[in-house]
Amino acid sequence: MTLERASSLLASSIASAGSPPVAGILARLATPQDIKQLVPLINKAYESAHWFKKPHFYDRVHAEYLESVMKTDYLIVLEETKSVGRLVASIRLVVPSPQESPKHCGMSLLAIHPDLHRRGLAKYLFKLLCGVAIGYHAANPDAGWDLMQCEVVSLQPHLIEIYTAWGFKIVGMVDWEAVGFSKDDVTIPCCLFVLHKRLAG
């Protein structure tokens, strides 16, 4: 999917999603110029998970990581219009890999600024994300865009509850090594639940 195509699909998704739940919010695709803001935004959002992580695993999102992400995937961000350029939320759309079975797109790096928690922004971002994936699936039905995957740490039942309310179902579990990390990065034994949501069909 080209950047131009992704931008077009996001515009259509924004139009169909209705007004943002918070006034003065603009959704758009992230650019490399946003990385300086995205690093602290995302790491701040994941502070609530520090209780089961070792200190070296606290702030795992850094500029080089996001630069790599943006080469293959897309980040949708929410920007305040009253403070032009201030990012308050983000979500990552993971592009399907031909090597995955079954083929699927993915959701990760969902982050909301603490000042705007419980305002509906996470659900709004997820709605935009699904709109982009469904739009691309319509023209590319065999590429895997109709199935979305996310992973949730087994110690976070509140997130599992939210994602199942959004239509995800637990389909399996993997250890930390399967996603590029180590069991030694956490202080409490745990795994990652794999969740799937069928977007079309």
PDB file of C-alpha atoms in Angstrom:
ATOM      1  CA  MET A   1       0.000   0.000   0.000  1.00  0.00           C
ATOM      2  CA  THR A   2       1.462   3.341  -1.001  1.00  0.00           C
ATOM      3  CA  LEU A   3       1.475   6.365   1.282  1.00  0.00           C
ATOM      4  CA  GLU A   4      -0.931   8.129  -1.084  1.00  0.00           C
ATOM      5  CA  ARG A   5      -3.330   5.167  -0.988  1.00  0.00           C
ATOM      6  CA  ALA A   6      -3.129   4.959   2.797  1.00  0.00           C
ATOM      7  CA  SER A   7      -3.855   8.699   3.084  1.00  0.00           C
ATOM      8  CA  SER A   8      -6.861   8.371   0.791  1.00  0.00           C
ATOM      9  CA  LEU A   9      -8.252   5.424   2.740  1.00  0.00           C
ATOM     10  CA  LEU A  10      -7.736   7.258   6.031  1.00  0.00           C
ATOM     11  CA  ALA A  11      -9.618  10.273   4.675  1.00  0.00           C
ATOM     12  CA  SER A  12     -12.542   8.005   3.760  1.00  0.00           C
ATOM     13  CA  SER A  13     -12.409   6.327   7.162  1.00  0.00           C
ATOM     14  CA  ILE A  14     -12.441   9.701   8.930  1.00  0.00           C
ATOM     15  CA  ALA A  15     -15.467  10.770   6.895  1.00  0.00           C
ATOM     16  CA  SER A  16     -17.427   7.640   7.800  1.00  0.00           C
ATOM     17  CA  ALA A  17     -16.360   7.553  11.463  1.00  0.00           C
ATOM     18  CA  GLY A  18     -18.118  10.776  12.365  1.00  0.00           C
ATOM     19  CA  SER A  19     -16.836  13.508  14.645  1.00  0.00           C
ATOM     20  CA  PRO A  20     -14.008  12.687  17.064  1.00  0.00           C
ATOM     21  CA  PRO A  21     -15.188  12.171  20.664  1.00  0.00           C
ATOM     22  CA  VAL A  22     -13.016  15.113  21.729  1.00  0.00           C
ATOM     23  CA  ALA A  23     -13.365  18.513  20.077  1.00  0.00           C
ATOM     24  CA  GLY A  24     -10.363  20.067  18.373  1.00  0.00           C
ATOM     25  CA  ILE A  25      -8.774  16.791  17.288  1.00  0.00           C
ATOM     26  CA  LEU A  26      -7.403  16.038  13.813  1.00  0.00           C
ATOM     27  CA  ALA A  27      -6.492  12.539  12.586  1.00  0.00           C
ATOM     28  CA  ARG A  28      -3.703  12.040  10.068  1.00  0.00           C
ATOM     29  CA  LEU A  29      -0.854   9.704   9.153  1.00  0.00           C
ATOM     30  CA  ALA A  30       2.338  10.173  11.095  1.00  0.00           C
ATOM     31  CA  THR A  31       5.484  11.392   9.361  1.00  0.00           C
ATOM     32  CA  PRO A  32       9.150  11.032  10.368  1.00  0.00           C
ATOM     33  CA  GLN A  33       8.953  14.564  11.747  1.00  0.00           C
ATOM     34  CA  ASP A  34       6.517  13.280  14.396  1.00  0.00           C
ATOM     35  CA  ILE A  35       8.954  10.762  15.877  1.00  0.00           C
ATOM     36  CA  LYS A  36      10.347  13.246  18.415  1.00  0.00           C
ATOM     37  CA  GLN A  37       6.864  13.523  19.957  1.00  0.00           C
ATOM     38  CA  LEU A  38       5.810   9.923  19.431  1.00  0.00           C
ATOM     39  CA  VAL A  39       8.643   8.397  21.469  1.00  0.00           C
ATOM     40  CA  PRO A  40       7.665  10.033  24.805  1.00  0.00           C
ATOM     41  CA  LEU A  41       3.925   9.750  24.041  1.00  0.00           C
ATOM     42  CA  ILE A  42       4.065   5.996  23.515  1.00  0.00           C
ATOM     43  CA  ASN A  43       6.493   5.300  26.363  1.00  0.00           C
ATOM     44  CA  LYS A  44       4.336   7.368  28.725  1.00  0.00           C
ATOM     45  CA  ALA A  45       1.265   5.376  27.730  1.00  0.00           C
ATOM     46  CA  TYR A  46       3.010   2.128  28.620  1.00  0.00           C
ATOM     47  CA  GLU A  47       4.164   3.237  32.076  1.00  0.00           C
ATOM     48  CA  SER A  48       1.211   1.385  33.590  1.00  0.00           C
ATOM     49  CA  ALA A  49       2.929  -1.853  32.574  1.00  0.00           C
ATOM     50  CA  HIS A  50       6.169  -1.116  34.422  1.00  0.00           C
ATOM     51  CA  TRP A  51       5.052  -3.225  37.389  1.00  0.00           C
ATOM     52  CA  PHE A  52       5.850  -6.479  35.588  1.00  0.00           C
ATOM     53  CA  LYS A  53       8.832  -5.260  33.537  1.00  0.00           C
ATOM     54  CA  LYS A  54      12.496  -4.906  34.401  1.00  0.00           C
ATOM     55  CA  PRO A  55      13.862  -1.325  34.205  1.00  0.00           C
ATOM     56  CA  HIS A  56      15.756  -1.929  30.952  1.00  0.00           C
ATOM     57  CA  PHE A  57      12.415  -2.862  29.342  1.00  0.00           C
ATOM     58  CA  TYR A  58      10.528   0.282  30.429  1.00  0.00           C
ATOM     59  CA  ASP A  59      11.092   2.659  27.517  1.00  0.00           C
ATOM     60  CA  ARG A  60      11.540   0.234  24.644  1.00  0.00           C
ATOM     61  CA  VAL A  61      10.211   2.624  21.979  1.00  0.00           C
ATOM     62  CA  HIS A  62      12.975   4.829  20.598  1.00  0.00           C
ATOM     63  CA  ALA A  63      13.544   6.924  17.490  1.00  0.00           C
ATOM     64  CA  GLU A  64      15.381   4.230  15.524  1.00  0.00           C
ATOM     65  CA  TYR A  65      12.588   1.745  16.215  1.00  0.00           C
ATOM     66  CA  LEU A  66       9.885   4.111  14.931  1.00  0.00           C
ATOM     67  CA  GLU A  67      11.961   4.973  11.883  1.00  0.00           C
ATOM     68  CA  SER A  68      12.066   1.251  11.085  1.00  0.00           C
ATOM     69  CA  VAL A  69       8.324   0.879  11.700  1.00  0.00           C
ATOM     70  CA  MET A  70       7.487   3.711   9.313  1.00  0.00           C
ATOM     71  CA  LYS A  71       9.368   2.019   6.492  1.00  0.00           C
ATOM     72  CA  THR A  72       6.839  -0.819   6.373  1.00  0.00           C
ATOM     73  CA  ASP A  73       3.798   0.152   8.429  1.00  0.00           C
ATOM     74  CA  TYR A  74       1.594   3.166   9.132  1.00  0.00           C
ATOM     75  CA  LEU A  75       0.919   5.172  12.270  1.00  0.00           C
ATOM     76  CA  ILE A  76      -2.291   7.125  12.627  1.00  0.00           C
ATOM     77  CA  VAL A  77      -1.974  10.028  15.039  1.00  0.00           C
ATOM     78  CA  LEU A  78      -4.380  12.469  16.642  1.00  0.00           C
ATOM     79  CA  GLU A  79      -3.238  16.073  16.748  1.00  0.00           C
ATOM     80  CA  GLU A  80      -4.736  18.948  18.688  1.00  0.00           C
ATOM     81  CA  THR A  81      -5.855  21.727  16.382  1.00  0.00           C
ATOM     82  CA  LYS A  82      -5.702  24.361  19.112  1.00  0.00           C
ATOM     83  CA  SER A  83      -2.053  23.521  19.756  1.00  0.00           C
ATOM     84  CA  VAL A  84      -0.886  22.850  16.230  1.00  0.00           C
ATOM     85  CA  GLY A  85       1.554  19.990  16.121  1.00  0.00           C
ATOM     86  CA  ARG A  86       0.828  18.544  19.596  1.00  0.00           C
ATOM     87  CA  LEU A  87       0.173  14.824  19.298  1.00  0.00           C
ATOM     88  CA  VAL A  88      -2.157  13.249  21.850  1.00  0.00           C
ATOM     89  CA  ALA A  89      -2.664   9.693  20.550  1.00  0.00           C
ATOM     90  CA  SER A  90      -1.341   7.108  18.127  1.00  0.00           C
ATOM     91  CA  ILE A  91      -2.030   3.644  16.759  1.00  0.00           C
ATOM     92  CA  ARG A  92       0.003   1.447  14.409  1.00  0.00           C
ATOM     93  CA  LEU A  93      -1.396  -0.408  11.407  1.00  0.00           C
ATOM     94  CA  VAL A  94       0.846  -3.392  10.754  1.00  0.00           C
ATOM     95  CA  VAL A  95       0.957  -4.317   7.068  1.00  0.00           C
ATOM     96  CA  PRO A  96       0.321  -8.016   6.295  1.00  0.00           C
ATOM     97  CA  SER A  97       3.389 -10.160   5.735  1.00  0.00           C
ATOM     98  CA  PRO A  98       3.351 -12.797   2.958  1.00  0.00           C
ATOM     99  CA  GLN A  99       5.170 -15.128   5.359  1.00  0.00           C
ATOM    100  CA  GLU A 100       2.401 -15.098   7.978  1.00  0.00           C
ATOM    101  CA  SER A 101      -0.176 -17.866   8.100  1.00  0.00           C
ATOM    102  CA  PRO A 102      -2.958 -16.951   8.117  1.00  0.00           C
ATOM    103  CA  LYS A 103      -2.233 -13.625   6.435  1.00  0.00           C
ATOM    104  CA  HIS A 104      -3.321 -10.725   8.625  1.00  0.00           C
ATOM    105  CA  CYS A 105      -2.801  -7.050   9.325  1.00  0.00           C
ATOM    106  CA  GLY A 106      -2.148  -5.915  12.862  1.00  0.00           C
ATOM    107  CA  MET A 107      -2.735  -3.313  15.550  1.00  0.00           C
ATOM    108  CA  SER A 108      -0.115  -2.141  18.031  1.00  0.00           C
ATOM    109  CA  LEU A 109       1.397   0.937  19.723  1.00  0.00           C
ATOM    110  CA  LEU A 110      -2.005   2.218  20.823  1.00  0.00           C
ATOM    111  CA  ALA A 111      -1.175   5.216  23.002  1.00  0.00           C
ATOM    112  CA  ILE A 112      -3.357   7.948  24.490  1.00  0.00           C
ATOM    113  CA  HIS A 113      -2.011  10.978  26.347  1.00  0.00           C
ATOM    114  CA  PRO A 114      -2.867  10.653  30.079  1.00  0.00           C
ATOM    115  CA  ASP A 115      -4.796  13.934  29.992  1.00  0.00           C
ATOM    116  CA  LEU A 116      -7.276  12.388  27.567  1.00  0.00           C
ATOM    117  CA  HIS A 117      -7.879   8.936  29.024  1.00  0.00           C
ATOM    118  CA  ARG A 118     -11.457   7.616  29.109  1.00  0.00           C
ATOM    119  CA  ARG A 119     -12.615  10.068  26.444  1.00  0.00           C
ATOM    120  CA  GLY A 120     -13.220   7.556  23.650  1.00  0.00           C
ATOM    121  CA  LEU A 121     -10.073   8.314  21.663  1.00  0.00           C
ATOM    122  CA  ALA A 122      -8.773   4.725  21.686  1.00  0.00           C
ATOM    123  CA  LYS A 123     -12.009   3.387  20.241  1.00  0.00           C
ATOM    124  CA  TYR A 124     -12.071   6.207  17.676  1.00  0.00           C
ATOM    125  CA  LEU A 125      -8.522   5.451  16.547  1.00  0.00           C
ATOM    126  CA  PHE A 126      -9.348   1.756  16.297  1.00  0.00           C
ATOM    127  CA  LYS A 127     -12.372   2.598  14.152  1.00  0.00           C
ATOM    128  CA  LEU A 128     -10.170   4.618  11.787  1.00  0.00           C
ATOM    129  CA  LEU A 129      -7.631   1.788  11.666  1.00  0.00           C
ATOM    130  CA  CYS A 130     -10.300  -0.754  10.721  1.00  0.00           C
ATOM    131  CA  GLY A 131     -11.655   1.593   8.058  1.00  0.00           C
ATOM    132  CA  VAL A 132      -8.265   1.780   6.353  1.00  0.00           C
ATOM    133  CA  ALA A 133      -7.805  -1.995   6.472  1.00  0.00           C
ATOM    134  CA  ILE A 134     -11.310  -2.735   5.159  1.00  0.00           C
ATOM    135  CA  GLY A 135     -10.880  -0.170   2.391  1.00  0.00           C
ATOM    136  CA  TYR A 136      -7.674  -1.784   1.209  1.00  0.00           C
ATOM    137  CA  HIS A 137      -9.176  -5.266   1.505  1.00  0.00           C
ATOM    138  CA  ALA A 138     -11.945  -4.298  -0.925  1.00  0.00           C
ATOM    139  CA  ALA A 139      -9.394  -3.901  -3.708  1.00  0.00           C
ATOM    140  CA  ASN A 140      -6.989  -6.596  -2.499  1.00  0.00           C
ATOM    141  CA  PRO A 141      -9.133  -9.446  -1.118  1.00  0.00           C
ATOM    142  CA  ASP A 142      -6.317 -11.983  -0.866  1.00  0.00           C
ATOM    143  CA  ALA A 143      -3.718  -9.819   0.887  1.00  0.00           C
ATOM    144  CA  GLY A 144      -4.827 -10.477   4.475  1.00  0.00           C
ATOM    145  CA  TRP A 145      -6.348  -7.094   5.299  1.00  0.00           C
ATOM    146  CA  ASP A 146      -9.630  -8.663   6.416  1.00  0.00           C
ATOM    147  CA  LEU A 147      -8.074 -10.250   9.523  1.00  0.00           C
ATOM    148  CA  MET A 148      -6.548  -8.107  12.264  1.00  0.00           C
ATOM    149  CA  GLN A 149      -4.229  -9.391  14.993  1.00  0.00           C
ATOM    150  CA  CYS A 150      -2.961  -7.923  18.231  1.00  0.00           C
ATOM    151  CA  GLU A 151      -1.058  -9.318  21.196  1.00  0.00           C
ATOM    152  CA  VAL A 152      -1.826  -8.624  24.850  1.00  0.00           C
ATOM    153  CA  VAL A 153       0.283  -9.520  27.883  1.00  0.00           C
ATOM    154  CA  SER A 154      -1.503 -12.169  29.952  1.00  0.00           C
ATOM    155  CA  LEU A 155      -1.143  -9.977  33.064  1.00  0.00           C
ATOM    156  CA  GLN A 156      -3.389  -7.274  31.560  1.00  0.00           C
ATOM    157  CA  PRO A 157      -6.967  -8.615  31.693  1.00  0.00           C
ATOM    158  CA  HIS A 158      -8.360  -5.083  31.452  1.00  0.00           C
ATOM    159  CA  LEU A 159      -6.917  -4.771  27.930  1.00  0.00           C
ATOM    160  CA  ILE A 160      -8.257  -8.174  26.953  1.00  0.00           C
ATOM    161  CA  GLU A 161     -11.681  -7.032  28.150  1.00  0.00           C
ATOM    162  CA  ILE A 162     -11.490  -3.872  26.030  1.00  0.00           C
ATOM    163  CA  TYR A 163     -10.300  -5.656  22.901  1.00  0.00           C
ATOM    164  CA  THR A 164     -12.879  -8.440  23.175  1.00  0.00           C
ATOM    165  CA  ALA A 165     -15.518  -5.701  23.447  1.00  0.00           C
ATOM    166  CA  TRP A 166     -14.135  -4.394  20.140  1.00  0.00           C
ATOM    167  CA  GLY A 167     -14.689  -7.806  18.542  1.00  0.00           C
ATOM    168  CA  PHE A 168     -11.347  -9.565  19.096  1.00  0.00           C
ATOM    169  CA  LYS A 169     -11.164 -13.187  20.202  1.00  0.00           C
ATOM    170  CA  ILE A 170      -8.261 -15.009  21.838  1.00  0.00           C
ATOM    171  CA  VAL A 171      -6.927 -17.572  19.378  1.00  0.00           C
ATOM    172  CA  GLY A 172      -3.687 -18.628  21.065  1.00  0.00           C
ATOM    173  CA  MET A 173      -0.661 -17.535  23.015  1.00  0.00           C
ATOM    174  CA  VAL A 174       3.061 -17.096  22.397  1.00  0.00           C
ATOM    175  CA  ASP A 175       6.099 -16.523  24.561  1.00  0.00           C
ATOM    176  CA  TRP A 176       8.190 -13.354  24.556  1.00  0.00           C
ATOM    177  CA  GLU A 177      10.840 -14.844  22.297  1.00  0.00           C
ATOM    178  CA  ALA A 178       8.273 -15.222  19.512  1.00  0.00           C
ATOM    179  CA  VAL A 179       7.921 -11.434  19.309  1.00  0.00           C
ATOM    180  CA  GLY A 180      11.583 -10.581  19.604  1.00  0.00           C
ATOM    181  CA  PHE A 181      11.925 -10.177  23.368  1.00  0.00           C
ATOM    182  CA  SER A 182      12.923 -12.408  26.281  1.00  0.00           C
ATOM    183  CA  LYS A 183      11.268 -13.847  29.376  1.00  0.00           C
ATOM    184  CA  ASP A 184      14.149 -12.211  31.242  1.00  0.00           C
ATOM    185  CA  ASP A 185      12.698  -8.788  30.364  1.00  0.00           C
ATOM    186  CA  VAL A 186       9.814  -9.276  32.836  1.00  0.00           C
ATOM    187  CA  THR A 187       9.701  -9.789  36.605  1.00  0.00           C
ATOM    188  CA  ILE A 188       6.619 -12.020  36.664  1.00  0.00           C
ATOM    189  CA  PRO A 189       6.203 -15.116  34.455  1.00  0.00           C
ATOM    190  CA  CYS A 190       3.725 -14.326  31.713  1.00  0.00           C
ATOM    191  CA  CYS A 191       3.010 -14.777  28.031  1.00  0.00           C
ATOM    192  CA  LEU A 192       1.245 -12.932  25.225  1.00  0.00           C
ATOM    193  CA  PHE A 193      -2.301 -13.767  24.209  1.00  0.00           C
ATOM    194  CA  VAL A 194      -2.873 -13.586  20.451  1.00  0.00           C
ATOM    195  CA  LEU A 195      -6.198 -12.020  19.494  1.00  0.00           C
ATOM    196  CA  HIS A 196      -7.902 -11.938  16.092  1.00  0.00           C
ATOM    197  CA  LYS A 197     -10.762  -9.873  14.706  1.00  0.00           C
ATOM    198  CA  ARG A 198     -12.385 -10.629  11.363  1.00  0.00           C
ATOM    199  CA  LEU A 199     -13.021  -7.295   9.616  1.00  0.00           C
ATOM    200  CA  ALA A 200     -14.873  -8.583   6.557  1.00  0.00           C
ATOM    201  CA  GLY A 201     -16.579 -11.725   5.336  1.00  0.00           C
TER     202      GLY A 201
END
